[in-house]
């Protein structure tokens, strides 16, 4: 049996065409996890569709029937369809398992945890416990980006971060660190300090920031910030498509690789305080998979939940956060940026158990 062609436009689903005898076709037809099974007796072509994570099962079940070249083809496909998030000192395979990315706001005025991380010792204990719970990336932030936030000087922003970073580096030398900043001066200081990931809510929208990416070659998180656009519901998808097409082109031109780039649809960042815009951006996650780079889910405790259930306090928004995070994971989101690491880890493990049971 020979693999004739493979269509892997959607990374989570593959269409495989075999050139096979009728006896071999019967073997393939008996595979319960194969769907849309079609056989053309004249051309002897058999086509099936399978989920990507069933490739290893297919190889095992058809090992004796497949030619050696077909085995090599499918093994290569496993490699080519993997989704990685990588940077200096890290490489995460997020093809099937999402990555948990912890938020460490070191600000007094963040919308949810402002002032919570007000001691260095407390932050160090939190990192230790969240690593045990499953967090793999930790992001520090020295300036709030909530609606109508008060901007501060680069010096004030960095002064909030520097003492914490010194102790984090000393106590966790192998930690993967990100910074949430849209300030070129602070981004440069962070890169000089050894931070591996830059998360810019404005999507690296200036030459100075792109020049820093070109010089330092960090991993990046680039967000669509609706506050920078005249958002209209009927044209929002096109606006986001145009933004990310150009944004990816600009970032790749700096020399960084696709696996170094994470895109964020920017749920909650809008001048329109309506659920409609947040839902459009959450659903847009599925369309973002066409960019073939990791997609971020960054909805933790955000105010869309208040517009659903009158949950004005961010303290009450955990349950809707987890439910929408699971939805966005199904749509293709792979990096979950959260305040609640333990609960998110429980959600991802429960989701995998349910998925396995349904399969």
Tab-separated table of C-alpha atoms in Angstrom:
chain	number	residue	atom	x	y	z
A	1	UNK	CA	0.000	0.000	0.000
A	2	UNK	CA	1.414	3.405	-1.001
A	3	UNK	CA	0.492	6.865	0.241
A	4	UNK	CA	-0.373	8.825	-2.890
A	5	UNK	CA	-0.975	12.247	-1.340
A	6	UNK	CA	-1.643	14.028	1.938
A	7	UNK	CA	-3.604	17.231	2.434
A	8	UNK	CA	-2.722	18.826	5.768
A	9	UNK	CA	-4.058	22.342	5.290
A	10	UNK	CA	-5.750	22.013	8.666
A	11	UNK	CA	-3.124	20.851	11.108
A	12	UNK	CA	-5.584	19.026	13.296
A	13	UNK	CA	-7.159	17.052	10.432
A	14	UNK	CA	-5.446	15.198	7.582
A	15	UNK	CA	-6.788	13.804	4.333
A	16	UNK	CA	-4.699	10.855	3.141
A	17	UNK	CA	-5.040	9.179	-0.247
A	18	UNK	CA	-3.726	5.613	-0.635
A	19	UNK	CA	-3.070	3.598	-3.769
A	20	UNK	CA	-4.278	0.187	-2.617
A	21	UNK	CA	-5.652	-3.198	-3.583
A	22	UNK	CA	-9.209	-4.132	-2.624
A	23	UNK	CA	-7.885	-6.308	0.201
A	24	UNK	CA	-5.823	-3.437	1.560
A	25	UNK	CA	-8.800	-1.121	1.276
A	26	UNK	CA	-10.795	-3.411	3.551
A	27	UNK	CA	-8.060	-3.090	6.169
A	28	UNK	CA	-8.254	0.713	6.026
A	29	UNK	CA	-12.059	0.678	6.013
A	30	UNK	CA	-12.075	-1.160	9.325
A	31	UNK	CA	-10.212	1.638	11.110
A	32	UNK	CA	-12.783	3.194	13.435
A	33	UNK	CA	-10.976	6.514	13.749
A	34	UNK	CA	-10.853	7.048	9.960
A	35	UNK	CA	-13.750	9.119	8.577
A	36	UNK	CA	-15.046	10.081	5.124
A	37	UNK	CA	-13.663	6.847	3.662
A	38	UNK	CA	-13.990	6.753	-0.136
A	39	UNK	CA	-12.675	4.203	-2.641
A	40	UNK	CA	-12.445	4.562	-6.422
A	41	UNK	CA	-12.147	1.039	-7.878
A	42	UNK	CA	-11.020	2.309	-11.283
A	43	UNK	CA	-8.055	4.296	-9.986
A	44	UNK	CA	-7.593	2.071	-6.898
A	45	UNK	CA	-7.430	5.215	-4.759
A	46	UNK	CA	-8.691	5.125	-1.166
A	47	UNK	CA	-9.063	8.411	0.734
A	48	UNK	CA	-9.633	8.855	4.465
A	49	UNK	CA	-9.649	11.698	6.961
A	50	UNK	CA	-8.102	11.380	10.418
A	51	UNK	CA	-7.229	13.664	13.299
A	52	UNK	CA	-3.566	14.499	13.398
A	53	UNK	CA	-3.079	12.909	16.816
A	54	UNK	CA	-4.195	9.562	15.329
A	55	UNK	CA	-1.247	9.430	12.916
A	56	UNK	CA	0.792	7.246	15.241
A	57	UNK	CA	-2.139	4.816	15.528
A	58	UNK	CA	-2.435	4.713	11.733
A	59	UNK	CA	1.253	3.934	11.381
A	60	UNK	CA	0.971	1.161	13.952
A	61	UNK	CA	-2.191	-0.376	12.488
A	62	UNK	CA	-0.910	-0.341	8.895
A	63	UNK	CA	2.790	-0.939	9.548
A	64	UNK	CA	2.861	-4.275	7.679
A	65	UNK	CA	0.727	-3.042	4.763
A	66	UNK	CA	2.481	0.269	4.091
A	67	UNK	CA	5.541	0.498	1.886
A	68	UNK	CA	8.706	1.805	3.518
A	69	UNK	CA	8.450	5.044	1.542
A	70	UNK	CA	4.882	5.558	2.771
A	71	UNK	CA	5.947	4.991	6.365
A	72	UNK	CA	8.663	7.623	5.876
A	73	UNK	CA	6.109	9.996	4.325
A	74	UNK	CA	3.755	9.737	7.290
A	75	UNK	CA	6.596	10.080	9.803
A	76	UNK	CA	7.704	13.235	8.001
A	77	UNK	CA	4.137	14.510	8.144
A	78	UNK	CA	4.089	14.059	11.916
A	79	UNK	CA	7.152	16.304	12.090
A	80	UNK	CA	5.906	18.926	9.613
A	81	UNK	CA	2.533	19.407	11.270
A	82	UNK	CA	3.876	19.944	14.767
A	83	UNK	CA	3.330	23.375	16.310
A	84	UNK	CA	6.237	24.676	18.381
A	85	UNK	CA	6.766	27.828	20.411
A	86	UNK	CA	10.475	28.403	20.759
A	87	UNK	CA	13.023	31.033	21.681
A	88	UNK	CA	16.346	31.382	23.404
A	89	UNK	CA	16.642	28.468	25.825
A	90	UNK	CA	13.206	26.936	25.258
A	91	UNK	CA	11.229	24.870	22.759
A	92	UNK	CA	7.661	23.848	23.604
A	93	UNK	CA	5.749	21.322	21.475
A	94	UNK	CA	2.179	22.640	21.689
A	95	UNK	CA	0.701	20.607	18.832
A	96	UNK	CA	-1.859	18.840	20.996
A	97	UNK	CA	-1.232	20.111	24.536
A	98	UNK	CA	-1.661	23.821	25.360
A	99	UNK	CA	1.010	25.697	27.282
A	100	UNK	CA	0.179	27.518	30.526
A	101	UNK	CA	1.617	31.036	30.653
A	102	UNK	CA	1.419	32.726	34.054
A	103	UNK	CA	0.762	36.432	34.581
A	104	UNK	CA	2.811	38.194	37.281
A	105	UNK	CA	1.521	41.749	37.394
A	106	UNK	CA	3.871	43.861	39.501
A	107	UNK	CA	1.622	46.890	39.394
A	108	UNK	CA	-0.643	48.515	41.985
A	109	UNK	CA	-3.465	49.162	39.493
A	110	UNK	CA	-4.011	46.043	37.349
A	111	UNK	CA	-7.687	45.226	36.819
A	112	UNK	CA	-7.556	41.925	38.734
A	113	UNK	CA	-4.365	41.407	40.720
A	114	UNK	CA	-3.141	44.956	41.226
A	115	UNK	CA	-1.052	45.133	44.378
A	116	UNK	CA	-1.253	41.376	45.027
A	117	UNK	CA	2.375	40.698	44.102
A	118	UNK	CA	3.725	43.398	46.389
A	119	UNK	CA	6.606	41.442	47.925
A	120	UNK	CA	9.553	39.765	46.256
A	121	UNK	CA	9.397	36.764	48.572
A	122	UNK	CA	5.706	36.296	47.752
A	123	UNK	CA	6.397	36.344	44.019
A	124	UNK	CA	9.198	33.779	44.400
A	125	UNK	CA	6.882	31.463	46.343
A	126	UNK	CA	4.189	31.920	43.712
A	127	UNK	CA	6.575	30.997	40.889
A	128	UNK	CA	7.654	27.863	42.748
A	129	UNK	CA	4.086	26.718	43.380
A	130	UNK	CA	2.914	27.563	39.861
A	131	UNK	CA	5.807	25.677	38.290
A	132	UNK	CA	4.682	22.634	40.263
A	133	UNK	CA	1.117	23.238	39.051
A	134	UNK	CA	2.178	23.300	35.400
A	135	UNK	CA	3.143	26.846	34.371
A	136	UNK	CA	5.982	26.908	31.852
A	137	UNK	CA	6.303	30.644	31.106
A	138	UNK	CA	6.092	33.560	33.531
A	139	UNK	CA	5.286	37.067	32.351
A	140	UNK	CA	6.100	40.166	34.386
A	141	UNK	CA	4.328	43.445	33.842
A	142	UNK	CA	5.124	46.872	35.242
A	143	UNK	CA	2.272	48.869	33.742
A	144	UNK	CA	-1.471	48.281	33.617
A	145	UNK	CA	-3.154	48.032	30.200
A	146	UNK	CA	-6.738	47.969	31.479
A	147	UNK	CA	-9.224	50.326	29.770
A	148	UNK	CA	-8.389	53.983	30.371
A	149	UNK	CA	-5.161	53.074	32.176
A	150	UNK	CA	-2.843	55.813	33.374
A	151	UNK	CA	0.371	55.714	31.388
A	152	UNK	CA	3.653	56.028	33.278
A	153	UNK	CA	7.210	56.859	32.296
A	154	UNK	CA	9.611	54.156	31.099
A	155	UNK	CA	11.708	54.814	34.205
A	156	UNK	CA	8.762	54.228	36.540
A	157	UNK	CA	7.732	51.082	34.659
A	158	UNK	CA	11.226	49.564	34.805
A	159	UNK	CA	11.763	50.530	38.443
A	160	UNK	CA	8.790	48.335	39.379
A	161	UNK	CA	10.294	45.355	37.554
A	162	UNK	CA	14.041	45.484	38.170
A	163	UNK	CA	14.156	44.382	41.863
A	164	UNK	CA	11.878	41.418	41.169
A	165	UNK	CA	13.799	40.342	38.067
A	166	UNK	CA	17.089	40.342	39.956
A	167	UNK	CA	15.745	37.865	42.512
A	168	UNK	CA	13.860	35.783	39.944
A	169	UNK	CA	17.051	35.289	37.926
A	170	UNK	CA	18.984	34.394	41.074
A	171	UNK	CA	16.427	31.869	42.352
A	172	UNK	CA	15.187	30.438	39.036
A	173	UNK	CA	18.104	30.610	36.586
A	174	UNK	CA	16.380	28.341	34.033
A	175	UNK	CA	12.996	30.064	34.063
A	176	UNK	CA	11.385	31.199	30.788
A	177	UNK	CA	10.482	34.852	31.248
A	178	UNK	CA	8.295	37.236	29.267
A	179	UNK	CA	7.570	40.907	29.746
A	180	UNK	CA	4.301	42.679	28.992
A	181	UNK	CA	5.317	46.088	27.665
A	182	UNK	CA	4.647	48.361	24.702
A	183	UNK	CA	7.421	50.810	25.656
A	184	UNK	CA	10.590	50.629	23.484
A	185	UNK	CA	12.880	51.796	26.279
A	186	UNK	CA	11.548	49.159	28.687
A	187	UNK	CA	11.660	46.444	26.021
A	188	UNK	CA	15.364	47.168	25.454
A	189	UNK	CA	16.121	47.046	29.174
A	190	UNK	CA	14.240	43.743	29.420
A	191	UNK	CA	16.186	42.251	26.521
A	192	UNK	CA	19.462	43.386	28.052
A	193	UNK	CA	18.319	41.720	31.277
A	194	UNK	CA	17.901	38.389	29.494
A	195	UNK	CA	14.124	38.200	29.137
A	196	UNK	CA	13.305	35.828	26.268
A	197	UNK	CA	9.765	36.868	25.262
A	198	UNK	CA	8.334	40.319	24.524
A	199	UNK	CA	4.542	40.710	24.667
A	200	UNK	CA	3.439	43.946	23.003
A	201	UNK	CA	-0.254	44.845	23.193
A	202	UNK	CA	0.281	47.175	20.223
A	203	UNK	CA	1.725	44.497	17.951
A	204	UNK	CA	5.219	45.961	17.466
A	205	UNK	CA	3.720	48.918	15.639
A	206	UNK	CA	6.849	51.068	15.438
A	207	UNK	CA	10.203	50.913	13.711
A	208	UNK	CA	12.006	51.229	17.035
A	209	UNK	CA	10.365	48.085	18.396
A	210	UNK	CA	10.901	46.122	15.179
A	211	UNK	CA	14.553	47.208	15.205
A	212	UNK	CA	14.893	45.769	18.724
A	213	UNK	CA	13.393	42.489	17.555
A	214	UNK	CA	15.850	42.431	14.655
A	215	UNK	CA	18.819	43.159	16.926
A	216	UNK	CA	18.002	40.801	19.822
A	217	UNK	CA	15.945	38.084	18.056
A	218	UNK	CA	13.568	37.393	20.979
A	219	UNK	CA	10.364	35.392	20.873
A	220	UNK	CA	7.371	37.712	20.615
A	221	UNK	CA	3.660	37.890	21.396
A	222	UNK	CA	1.949	40.288	19.005
A	223	UNK	CA	-1.581	41.437	19.789
A	224	UNK	CA	-4.313	43.070	17.765
A	225	UNK	CA	-5.274	46.071	19.883
A	226	UNK	CA	-8.735	47.188	18.847
A	227	UNK	CA	-8.222	50.488	20.641
A	228	UNK	CA	-5.826	51.450	17.840
A	229	UNK	CA	-8.458	50.887	15.121
A	230	UNK	CA	-11.892	52.171	14.196
A	231	UNK	CA	-13.524	48.829	14.935
A	232	UNK	CA	-16.820	48.024	13.231
A	233	UNK	CA	-18.536	44.684	13.801
A	234	UNK	CA	-19.256	44.068	10.119
A	235	UNK	CA	-15.626	44.686	9.039
A	236	UNK	CA	-13.722	43.549	12.142
A	237	UNK	CA	-12.594	40.192	10.681
A	238	UNK	CA	-11.189	41.897	7.583
A	239	UNK	CA	-9.456	44.502	9.767
A	240	UNK	CA	-7.841	41.775	11.847
A	241	UNK	CA	-6.858	39.764	8.764
A	242	UNK	CA	-5.162	42.812	7.243
A	243	UNK	CA	-3.407	43.620	10.504
A	244	UNK	CA	-2.000	40.136	11.079
A	245	UNK	CA	-0.982	39.671	7.433
A	246	UNK	CA	1.122	42.838	7.604
A	247	UNK	CA	2.215	42.191	11.177
A	248	UNK	CA	3.582	38.745	10.338
A	249	UNK	CA	5.362	40.111	7.292
A	250	UNK	CA	7.023	42.831	9.408
A	251	UNK	CA	8.049	40.404	12.157
A	252	UNK	CA	9.437	37.769	9.793
A	253	UNK	CA	11.418	40.494	8.023
A	254	UNK	CA	13.375	40.987	11.275
A	255	UNK	CA	14.801	37.470	10.914
A	256	UNK	CA	12.858	35.693	13.641
A	257	UNK	CA	11.170	32.405	12.740
A	258	UNK	CA	7.452	31.547	12.707
A	259	UNK	CA	7.889	29.372	15.808
A	260	UNK	CA	9.178	32.480	17.647
A	261	UNK	CA	5.934	34.364	16.987
A	262	UNK	CA	2.677	34.130	18.947
A	263	UNK	CA	-0.427	35.983	17.784
A	264	UNK	CA	-3.131	37.252	20.148
A	265	UNK	CA	-6.582	38.348	18.858
A	266	UNK	CA	-6.824	40.880	21.693
A	267	UNK	CA	-10.057	39.910	23.427
A	268	UNK	CA	-11.109	42.742	25.746
A	269	UNK	CA	-9.070	45.429	23.987
A	270	UNK	CA	-11.676	47.632	22.345
A	271	UNK	CA	-13.272	51.028	22.637
A	272	UNK	CA	-16.620	49.247	22.365
A	273	UNK	CA	-17.703	47.920	25.729
A	274	UNK	CA	-19.870	45.203	24.206
A	275	UNK	CA	-19.790	41.408	24.271
A	276	UNK	CA	-20.234	41.322	20.478
A	277	UNK	CA	-16.663	42.402	19.756
A	278	UNK	CA	-15.159	40.004	22.307
A	279	UNK	CA	-17.089	37.058	20.836
A	280	UNK	CA	-15.957	37.937	17.307
A	281	UNK	CA	-12.338	37.919	18.479
A	282	UNK	CA	-12.713	34.666	20.393
A	283	UNK	CA	-14.272	32.930	17.366
A	284	UNK	CA	-11.563	34.438	15.138
A	285	UNK	CA	-9.106	32.064	16.838
A	286	UNK	CA	-10.149	29.370	14.349
A	287	UNK	CA	-9.340	31.571	11.346
A	288	UNK	CA	-5.980	32.499	12.851
A	289	UNK	CA	-4.719	28.944	12.414
A	290	UNK	CA	-4.073	29.823	8.761
A	291	UNK	CA	-1.066	31.869	9.884
A	292	UNK	CA	0.678	28.645	11.011
A	293	UNK	CA	2.085	30.176	14.189
A	294	UNK	CA	1.073	29.661	17.849
A	295	UNK	CA	-2.118	31.425	18.945
A	296	UNK	CA	-2.546	32.929	22.418
A	297	UNK	CA	-5.650	32.694	24.581
A	298	UNK	CA	-5.593	35.772	26.822
A	299	UNK	CA	-9.046	36.178	28.364
A	300	UNK	CA	-8.261	35.517	32.022
A	301	UNK	CA	-10.802	37.221	34.316
A	302	UNK	CA	-11.607	39.825	31.647
A	303	UNK	CA	-14.796	41.847	31.717
A	304	UNK	CA	-16.625	40.002	28.911
A	305	UNK	CA	-17.897	37.743	31.707
A	306	UNK	CA	-19.525	40.694	33.414
A	307	UNK	CA	-21.556	41.350	30.270
A	308	UNK	CA	-22.720	37.726	30.267
A	309	UNK	CA	-23.546	37.171	33.927
A	310	UNK	CA	-23.372	40.583	35.621
A	311	UNK	CA	-20.077	39.573	37.232
A	312	UNK	CA	-18.738	43.039	37.908
A	313	UNK	CA	-16.024	41.732	40.216
A	314	UNK	CA	-13.077	40.007	38.498
A	315	UNK	CA	-12.968	37.703	41.539
A	316	UNK	CA	-16.158	36.034	40.254
A	317	UNK	CA	-15.074	35.447	36.647
A	318	UNK	CA	-13.046	32.245	36.927
A	319	UNK	CA	-15.702	29.784	35.706
A	320	UNK	CA	-16.600	31.618	32.460
A	321	UNK	CA	-12.896	32.198	31.877
A	322	UNK	CA	-12.166	28.462	32.020
A	323	UNK	CA	-15.127	27.591	29.789
A	324	UNK	CA	-14.165	30.099	27.110
A	325	UNK	CA	-10.517	29.050	27.337
A	326	UNK	CA	-11.533	25.472	26.598
A	327	UNK	CA	-13.561	26.675	23.594
A	328	UNK	CA	-10.637	28.687	22.226
A	329	UNK	CA	-8.366	25.671	22.713
A	330	UNK	CA	-10.700	23.650	20.490
A	331	UNK	CA	-10.584	26.445	17.901
A	332	UNK	CA	-6.777	26.345	17.782
A	333	UNK	CA	-5.459	28.429	20.687
A	334	UNK	CA	-2.397	26.817	22.221
A	335	UNK	CA	-0.875	29.269	24.735
A	336	UNK	CA	-3.163	30.079	27.667
A	337	UNK	CA	-2.178	33.288	29.466
A	338	UNK	CA	-3.714	33.110	32.943
A	339	UNK	CA	-3.906	34.390	36.491
A	340	UNK	CA	-5.094	30.989	37.746
A	341	UNK	CA	-2.498	28.338	36.920
A	342	UNK	CA	-3.770	25.495	39.098
A	343	UNK	CA	-7.351	25.778	37.887
A	344	UNK	CA	-6.262	26.085	34.244
A	345	UNK	CA	-4.107	22.962	34.550
A	346	UNK	CA	-7.108	21.108	35.965
A	347	UNK	CA	-9.226	22.338	33.058
A	348	UNK	CA	-6.738	21.165	30.411
A	349	UNK	CA	-6.325	17.746	32.046
A	350	UNK	CA	-10.089	17.305	32.367
A	351	UNK	CA	-10.549	18.338	28.746
A	352	UNK	CA	-7.992	15.751	27.598
A	353	UNK	CA	-9.738	13.031	29.620
A	354	UNK	CA	-13.092	13.926	28.066
A	355	UNK	CA	-11.571	14.050	24.584
A	356	UNK	CA	-9.983	10.626	25.061
A	357	UNK	CA	-13.289	9.214	26.295
A	358	UNK	CA	-15.177	10.617	23.282
A	359	UNK	CA	-12.548	9.327	20.856
